[in-house]
Amino acid sequence: MAATPRGTSPVPPDARPRLTVLSGPSGVGKSTVVAHMRNEHPEVWLSVSATTRRPRPGEQHGVHYFFVSDEEMDKLIANGELLEWAEFAGNRYGTPRTAVLERLEAGEPVLLEIDLQGARQVRESMPEARLVFLAPPSWDELVRRLTGRGTEPPEVIERRLAAAKVELAAEPEFDQTLVNTSVEDVARELLALTNVV
Ligand SMILES: Nc1ncnc2c1ncn2[C@@H]1O[C@H](COP(=O)(O)OP(=O)(O)OP(=O)(O)O)[C@@H](O)[C@H]1O
Ligand SMILES: Nc1nc2c(ncn2[C@@H]2O[C@H](COP(=O)(O)O)[C@@H](O)[C@H]2O)c(=O)[nH]1
């Protein structure tokens, strides 16, 4: 039997830990699906983003986001500390680079929940990443979910819906699309894609 050459992995390519990126329009249910999945499988590691957005009620620093000032975000960007970053509906968001790379190097799967602009940057810098698009069952249902969440004022909802039109048109850029009709079903499908179990 041939020996495994030094430095190569004996693990079949599809079983290797991978970077999974979940994107989709604001309000489609990304956080809900990921929370459900991590409730059942706490071993799924989700990157915590930095953002200049103000916390919503119940959101905790270091858990849901690292809530930073504009100046702090400027520094993170200038120091190359973000794997990707984007401005979305009036705020900036970015993925801390080191935590992600450390986990990938340790052989652990990594999940990012980020917008379309960020997904495109990850595709450029890490083409091996799997890009998953979460789509709404319909436009009207997306509007219902975003407004029903009750976390944004009408003008911010308008900005997010304008961005949603652009994001929905970009669906063909993704490797996979999951339609969020049932949180449980999508969470199960997403788990299978992350290579955690
Ligand atoms: N399958 C579903 N059926 C019905 N309602 C849903 C479903 N999934 C999520 N929701 C609801 O839709 C709203 C938006 O969900 P959520 O906040 O998870 O969206 P998101 O994609 O993470 O949004 P954002 O990008 O703005 O952070 C929430 O009120 C949530 O309870
Ligand atoms: N490019 C990035 N987008 C991110 C990141 N973290 C979150 N997001 C996306 O921003 C919008 C708005 O999020 P919200 O919490 O204010 O509703 C949504 O699409 C998120 O997925 C990030 O690090 N980079």
Coordinates of C-alpha atoms and ligand atoms in Angstrom, one line a residue:
M1 CA 0.0 0.0 0.0
A2 CA 1.4 3.4 -0.9
A3 CA 2.3 5.6 2.0
T4 CA 0.6 9.0 2.4
P5 CA 3.0 11.6 1.2
R6 CA 4.3 13.9 3.9
G7 CA 2.1 17.0 4.3
T8 CA -0.9 15.8 2.5
S9 CA -4.2 14.9 4.3
P10 CA -5.4 11.3 4.3
V11 CA -9.0 12.7 4.7
P12 CA -11.1 12.7 1.6
P13 CA -11.6 16.2 0.3
D14 CA -15.4 16.3 1.0
A15 CA -14.8 15.4 4.7
R16 CA -12.3 18.1 5.3
P17 CA -13.4 21.0 7.6
R18 CA -14.5 23.9 5.5
L19 CA -15.5 27.4 5.7
T20 CA -19.2 27.9 5.1
V21 CA -20.7 31.3 4.4
L22 CA -24.4 31.9 5.0
S23 CA -25.8 35.0 3.3
G24 CA -29.3 36.2 2.3
P25 CA -31.4 39.3 2.5
S26 CA -32.0 41.0 5.8
G27 CA -35.0 39.4 7.6
V28 CA -34.9 36.1 5.7
G29 CA -34.1 34.3 8.9
K30 CA -30.3 33.7 8.9
S31 CA -29.8 34.3 12.6
T32 CA -32.9 32.3 13.5
V33 CA -31.7 29.3 11.5
V34 CA -28.2 29.5 12.9
A35 CA -29.5 29.8 16.5
H36 CA -31.7 26.8 16.0
M37 CA -28.8 24.8 14.6
R38 CA -26.5 25.8 17.4
N39 CA -29.1 25.0 20.0
E40 CA -29.1 21.4 18.8
H41 CA -25.4 21.4 17.9
P42 CA -23.4 23.8 20.1
E43 CA -20.2 22.5 18.6
V44 CA -20.9 24.6 15.4
W45 CA -18.5 27.5 15.6
L46 CA -19.9 30.8 14.4
S47 CA -17.7 33.8 13.9
V48 CA -18.7 36.9 15.9
S49 CA -18.5 39.9 13.7
A50 CA -17.6 43.5 14.6
T51 CA -20.2 46.1 13.9
T52 CA -20.7 49.8 14.3
R53 CA -24.5 49.2 14.6
R54 CA -26.1 49.9 18.0
P55 CA -27.1 46.7 20.0
R56 CA -30.7 45.7 19.7
P57 CA -32.5 44.8 23.0
G58 CA -31.0 41.6 24.3
E59 CA -27.9 41.6 22.1
Q60 CA -24.7 41.1 24.0
H61 CA -21.2 42.4 23.3
G62 CA -18.9 39.5 22.3
V63 CA -21.9 37.1 21.9
H64 CA -24.0 38.5 19.1
Y65 CA -21.5 41.1 17.9
F66 CA -18.5 43.0 19.0
F67 CA -20.1 46.5 19.1
V68 CA -17.4 49.0 18.2
S69 CA -17.2 52.7 17.5
D70 CA -16.4 54.2 14.1
E71 CA -12.9 54.9 15.2
E72 CA -12.4 51.3 16.4
M73 CA -13.7 50.0 13.1
D74 CA -11.4 52.3 11.2
K75 CA -8.5 50.8 13.1
L76 CA -9.6 47.2 12.6
I77 CA -9.7 47.9 8.9
A78 CA -6.5 49.8 8.7
N79 CA -4.6 47.1 10.7
G80 CA -5.9 44.3 8.4
E81 CA -7.6 42.6 11.3
L82 CA -10.8 41.8 9.2
L83 CA -11.0 38.9 6.8
E84 CA -13.7 40.9 5.0
W85 CA -15.9 43.9 5.8
A86 CA -18.8 45.9 4.3
E87 CA -21.1 48.8 4.8
F88 CA -24.6 47.6 5.0
A89 CA -27.7 49.9 5.4
G90 CA -25.7 52.7 7.1
N91 CA -23.4 50.6 9.4
R92 CA -20.1 48.7 8.9
Y93 CA -19.7 45.0 9.7
G94 CA -16.6 42.8 9.5
T95 CA -15.3 39.4 10.3
P96 CA -12.3 39.2 12.7
R97 CA -9.6 37.4 10.7
T98 CA -7.5 35.7 13.4
A99 CA -10.3 33.7 15.1
V100 CA -11.4 32.3 11.8
L101 CA -7.9 31.3 10.6
E102 CA -7.1 29.8 14.0
R103 CA -10.1 27.5 13.8
L104 CA -9.5 26.5 10.2
E105 CA -5.9 25.7 11.0
A106 CA -7.0 23.6 14.0
G107 CA -9.1 21.6 11.5
E108 CA -12.5 22.9 12.8
P109 CA -15.4 23.9 10.5
V110 CA -16.2 27.6 10.5
L111 CA -19.5 29.3 9.8
L112 CA -19.8 33.0 8.8
E113 CA -23.2 34.8 8.6
I114 CA -22.5 37.8 6.5
D115 CA -23.9 40.0 3.7
L116 CA -23.4 39.6 -0.1
Q117 CA -20.5 42.0 -0.3
G118 CA -18.7 40.0 2.4
A119 CA -19.5 36.7 0.7
R120 CA -18.0 38.0 -2.5
Q121 CA -14.8 39.1 -0.7
V122 CA -14.5 35.6 0.9
R123 CA -15.0 34.0 -2.5
E124 CA -12.0 36.0 -3.8
S125 CA -9.7 35.4 -0.8
M126 CA -10.7 31.8 0.1
P127 CA -12.2 30.2 -3.1
E128 CA -12.5 26.9 -1.3
A129 CA -15.3 28.3 0.9
R130 CA -18.8 27.1 0.4
L131 CA -21.3 29.9 -0.2
V132 CA -24.9 29.2 0.9
F133 CA -27.7 31.5 0.0
L134 CA -30.8 31.7 2.3
A135 CA -33.8 32.7 0.2
P136 CA -37.3 33.7 1.4
P137 CA -40.4 31.7 0.3
S138 CA -41.6 35.0 -1.4
W139 CA -40.9 38.7 -1.5
D140 CA -44.1 39.4 0.6
E141 CA -43.0 37.0 3.2
L142 CA -39.6 38.6 3.4
V143 CA -41.2 42.0 4.0
R144 CA -43.5 40.5 6.6
R145 CA -40.5 39.0 8.5
L146 CA -38.4 42.1 8.4
T147 CA -41.2 44.4 9.5
G148 CA -42.6 41.9 11.9
R149 CA -39.3 41.6 13.7
G150 CA -39.8 45.2 14.9
T151 CA -36.2 46.1 15.4
E152 CA -35.7 48.8 12.7
P153 CA -37.6 52.0 12.0
P154 CA -39.4 52.3 8.6
E155 CA -36.5 54.2 6.8
V156 CA -34.0 51.5 7.8
I157 CA -36.4 48.8 6.6
E158 CA -36.6 50.6 3.3
R159 CA -32.8 50.6 3.0
R160 CA -32.6 46.9 3.9
L161 CA -35.3 46.0 1.4
A162 CA -33.5 48.0 -1.3
A163 CA -30.4 45.9 -0.5
A164 CA -32.5 42.7 -0.5
K165 CA -33.4 43.3 -4.2
V166 CA -29.7 43.3 -5.0
E167 CA -29.0 40.3 -2.9
L168 CA -31.8 38.2 -4.3
A169 CA -30.5 39.0 -7.8
A170 CA -27.1 37.6 -6.8
E171 CA -28.4 34.2 -5.8
P172 CA -26.8 32.4 -8.8
E173 CA -23.3 33.3 -7.5
F174 CA -23.8 30.9 -4.6
D175 CA -23.0 27.2 -4.4
Q176 CA -26.3 26.3 -2.8
T177 CA -29.6 27.9 -2.1
L178 CA -31.8 26.9 0.9
V179 CA -35.4 28.3 1.0
N180 CA -36.3 29.3 4.5
T181 CA -39.8 27.9 4.7
S182 CA -39.2 25.8 7.8
V183 CA -36.5 26.8 10.3
E184 CA -36.0 23.2 11.4
D185 CA -35.6 21.9 7.9
V186 CA -33.1 24.6 6.8
A187 CA -31.1 24.2 10.0
R188 CA -30.8 20.5 9.3
E189 CA -29.7 21.1 5.7
L190 CA -27.2 23.8 6.8
L191 CA -25.7 21.5 9.4
A192 CA -25.1 18.9 6.8
L193 CA -23.3 21.5 4.6
T194 CA -21.0 22.7 7.4
N195 CA -19.3 19.2 7.8
V196 CA -19.6 19.3 11.5
V197 CA -21.4 16.0 11.8
Ligands
LIG1 N1 -39.0 30.0 8.6 C1 -39.5 31.1 9.2 N2 -40.8 31.3 9.2 C2 -41.4 32.3 9.8 N3 -40.7 33.3 10.4 C3 -39.4 33.2 10.4 C4 -38.7 32.1 9.8 N4 -37.4 32.3 10.0 C5 -37.2 33.4 10.6 N5 -38.4 34.0 10.9 C6 -38.6 35.3 11.5 O1 -38.2 36.3 10.7 C7 -37.6 37.4 11.4 C8 -36.2 37.7 10.8 O2 -35.4 36.7 11.2 P1 -33.8 36.9 11.5 O3 -33.6 38.0 12.4 O4 -33.3 35.6 11.9 O5 -33.3 37.3 10.0 P2 -31.8 37.6 9.5 O6 -31.8 37.1 8.1 O7 -30.8 37.2 10.5 O8 -31.9 39.2 9.4 P3 -30.7 40.3 9.4 O9 -29.9 40.0 8.2 O10 -31.4 41.6 9.3 O11 -29.9 40.1 10.7 C9 -37.6 37.0 12.9 O12 -38.7 37.7 13.5 C10 -37.8 35.5 12.8 O13 -38.5 35.0 14.0
LIG2 N1 -20.0 41.7 5.3 C1 -20.4 41.4 6.6 N2 -21.7 41.4 6.8 C2 -22.1 41.0 8.1 C3 -21.2 40.7 9.1 N3 -21.9 40.5 10.2 C4 -23.2 40.6 9.9 N4 -23.4 40.9 8.6 C5 -24.6 41.1 7.8 O1 -25.1 42.4 8.0 C6 -26.5 42.5 7.7 C7 -27.2 43.2 8.8 O2 -27.1 42.6 10.0 P1 -27.9 43.0 11.3 O3 -27.4 42.2 12.4 O4 -27.7 44.5 11.5 O5 -29.4 42.8 11.0 C8 -26.9 41.0 7.6 O6 -27.0 40.7 6.3 C9 -25.8 40.3 8.3 O7 -25.6 39.0 7.8 C10 -19.9 40.8 8.8 O8 -19.0 40.5 9.6 N5 -19.5 41.1 7.5

